[in-house]
Amino acid sequence: MSATERASFIHDPNLKVLIDTGRLQARVRAMAEQITSDYAGKNLHLIGVLKGACVFLSDLMRSIDLPLSLDFIGISSYGASTKSSGEVRITKDLDVSLAGKDVLVVEDIIDTGLTLNYMANIFRSREVSSLAIAALLDKPDRHEIAVDAKYIGFTIPNHFVVGYGLDVGELYRNLPFIGVPEIPENLVKS
Ligand code: IMP
Ligand code: MG
């Protein structure tokens, strides 16, 4: 089979583009500029929420013009399913103390809000100087609890989305856009 005949994983006709690469990049840059101006004169401590936030975080941080440090927390609430169990589990804790830091939690998506609510409560009890949340995507129709996210990239309808860090069953994180599977059952499985 030649390269042109090979079926593309990324350009799968079952994946409808909800937010293309250009819109993602422009919006992420604008969020970074806002963060740069809001935290002027401060050092920022970013916490990336593994694994979904990895692509958003790496684009966002490269456009933030401030001295910043980086840590990761691993949170799992979904397993391989596309429905929230409401269960939140820490799979990797932070490496360094949050005491006295201006903390910005970077998350891929606010769905039910349970994950961020859980994390925000933990972090607030760790004597942070300030705490804010940046989420690339927000699905307000799905919220089960209020989440006070200071920075939101895009508000989206209640679709299950993949790409730009977001997965289904650990696949599709490498899409350079946010896509919606037309027939979710036809997604490639790991
Ligand atoms: P929440 O606790 O329901 O807000 O769930 C948040 C987490 O669920 C996110 O960090 C994602 O990992 C995952 N999630 C929620 N909605 C989607 C989606 O549409 N696609 C992929 N992952 C999602
Ligand atoms: Mg996640």
Short mmCIF file of C-alpha atoms in Angstrom, two decimals, residues 59-163:
data_model
loop_
_atom_site.label_atom_id
_atom_site.label_comp_id
_atom_site.label_asym_id
_atom_site.label_seq_id
_atom_site.Cartn_x
_atom_site.Cartn_y
_atom_site.Cartn_z
CA ASP A 59 1.20 25.41 24.02
CA LEU A 60 -0.08 27.72 26.77
CA MET A 61 3.15 27.88 28.79
CA ARG A 62 5.25 28.75 25.75
CA SER A 63 3.16 31.90 25.27
CA ILE A 64 3.17 33.00 28.93
CA ASP A 65 5.82 35.70 29.30
CA LEU A 66 6.54 35.29 33.04
CA PRO A 67 8.95 33.34 35.22
CA LEU A 68 7.08 30.11 35.85
CA SER A 69 7.52 26.72 37.43
CA LEU A 70 5.69 23.57 36.52
CA ASP A 71 4.31 20.56 38.32
CA PHE A 72 1.89 17.79 37.42
CA ILE A 73 -0.90 16.00 39.19
CA GLY A 74 -2.41 12.78 37.93
CA ILE A 75 -6.15 12.52 38.37
CA SER A 76 -8.33 9.82 36.99
CA SER A 77 -12.09 10.06 36.93
CA TYR A 78 -13.10 8.29 33.75
CA GLY A 79 -11.21 5.07 33.12
CA ALA A 80 -11.83 3.97 29.56
CA SER A 81 -15.51 4.91 29.56
CA THR A 82 -17.02 8.04 28.05
CA LYS A 83 -19.28 8.58 31.06
CA SER A 84 -18.11 10.10 34.36
CA SER A 85 -18.24 7.72 37.28
CA GLY A 86 -18.01 10.65 39.67
CA GLU A 87 -15.07 8.84 41.24
CA VAL A 88 -11.86 10.84 41.45
CA ARG A 89 -8.51 9.17 42.15
CA ILE A 90 -5.02 10.71 42.52
CA THR A 91 -2.66 8.67 40.35
CA LYS A 92 0.34 11.00 40.80
CA ASP A 93 0.69 13.63 43.51
CA LEU A 94 2.56 16.93 43.19
CA ASP A 95 6.34 16.98 43.54
CA VAL A 96 6.70 20.31 45.37
CA SER A 97 4.84 22.21 48.08
CA LEU A 98 2.26 24.81 47.04
CA ALA A 99 2.78 27.00 50.11
CA GLY A 100 3.07 30.68 49.21
CA LYS A 101 2.72 30.05 45.46
CA ASP A 102 0.47 31.68 42.89
CA VAL A 103 -0.99 28.50 41.50
CA LEU A 104 -2.72 28.11 38.15
CA VAL A 105 -4.29 24.70 37.55
CA VAL A 106 -4.32 23.82 33.85
CA GLU A 107 -7.03 21.35 32.85
CA ASP A 108 -8.30 20.08 29.51
CA ILE A 109 -12.06 20.19 30.06
CA ILE A 110 -14.71 20.88 32.65
CA ASP A 111 -17.39 18.27 32.26
CA THR A 112 -19.27 17.45 35.50
CA GLY A 113 -16.81 19.70 37.37
CA LEU A 114 -16.20 16.99 39.97
CA THR A 115 -12.48 16.61 39.22
CA LEU A 116 -11.64 20.30 39.46
CA ASN A 117 -13.82 20.81 42.50
CA TYR A 118 -12.02 17.97 44.26
CA MET A 119 -8.60 19.34 43.31
CA ALA A 120 -9.40 22.94 44.17
CA ASN A 121 -10.47 21.87 47.67
CA ILE A 122 -7.21 19.96 48.22
CA PHE A 123 -5.02 22.78 46.88
CA ARG A 124 -6.77 25.48 48.91
CA SER A 125 -5.87 23.63 52.09
CA ARG A 126 -2.15 23.73 51.14
CA GLU A 127 -1.60 27.44 51.98
CA VAL A 128 -1.39 28.72 48.42
CA SER A 129 -0.93 32.45 47.94
CA SER A 130 -3.57 32.32 45.18
CA LEU A 131 -5.38 29.67 43.21
CA ALA A 132 -6.99 29.93 39.76
CA ILE A 133 -8.07 27.50 37.07
CA ALA A 134 -7.50 27.56 33.31
CA ALA A 135 -9.53 25.07 31.28
CA LEU A 136 -9.37 24.74 27.52
CA LEU A 137 -12.96 23.52 27.17
CA ASP A 138 -16.12 23.85 29.21
CA LYS A 139 -19.37 21.91 28.83
CA PRO A 140 -21.76 23.95 31.00
CA ASP A 141 -24.74 21.69 30.27
CA ARG A 142 -22.96 18.84 32.04
CA HIS A 143 -21.95 20.59 35.27
CA GLU A 144 -23.02 18.80 38.44
CA ILE A 145 -21.17 21.22 40.69
CA ALA A 146 -20.12 24.86 40.27
CA VAL A 147 -16.48 25.35 39.20
CA ASP A 148 -14.98 28.80 39.33
CA ALA A 149 -12.59 28.73 36.33
CA LYS A 150 -10.99 32.11 35.69
CA TYR A 151 -9.80 31.23 32.17
CA ILE A 152 -11.91 29.22 29.72
CA GLY A 153 -10.82 28.61 26.14
CA PHE A 154 -14.06 27.49 24.49
CA THR A 155 -17.55 26.74 25.72
CA ILE A 156 -18.81 23.70 23.83
CA PRO A 157 -22.09 21.79 23.59
CA ASN A 158 -22.61 18.47 25.28
CA HIS A 159 -20.59 16.27 22.89
CA PHE A 160 -17.87 13.81 23.77
CA VAL A 161 -14.75 15.31 22.16
CA VAL A 162 -11.28 13.98 21.41
CA GLY A 163 -7.94 15.41 20.35
#
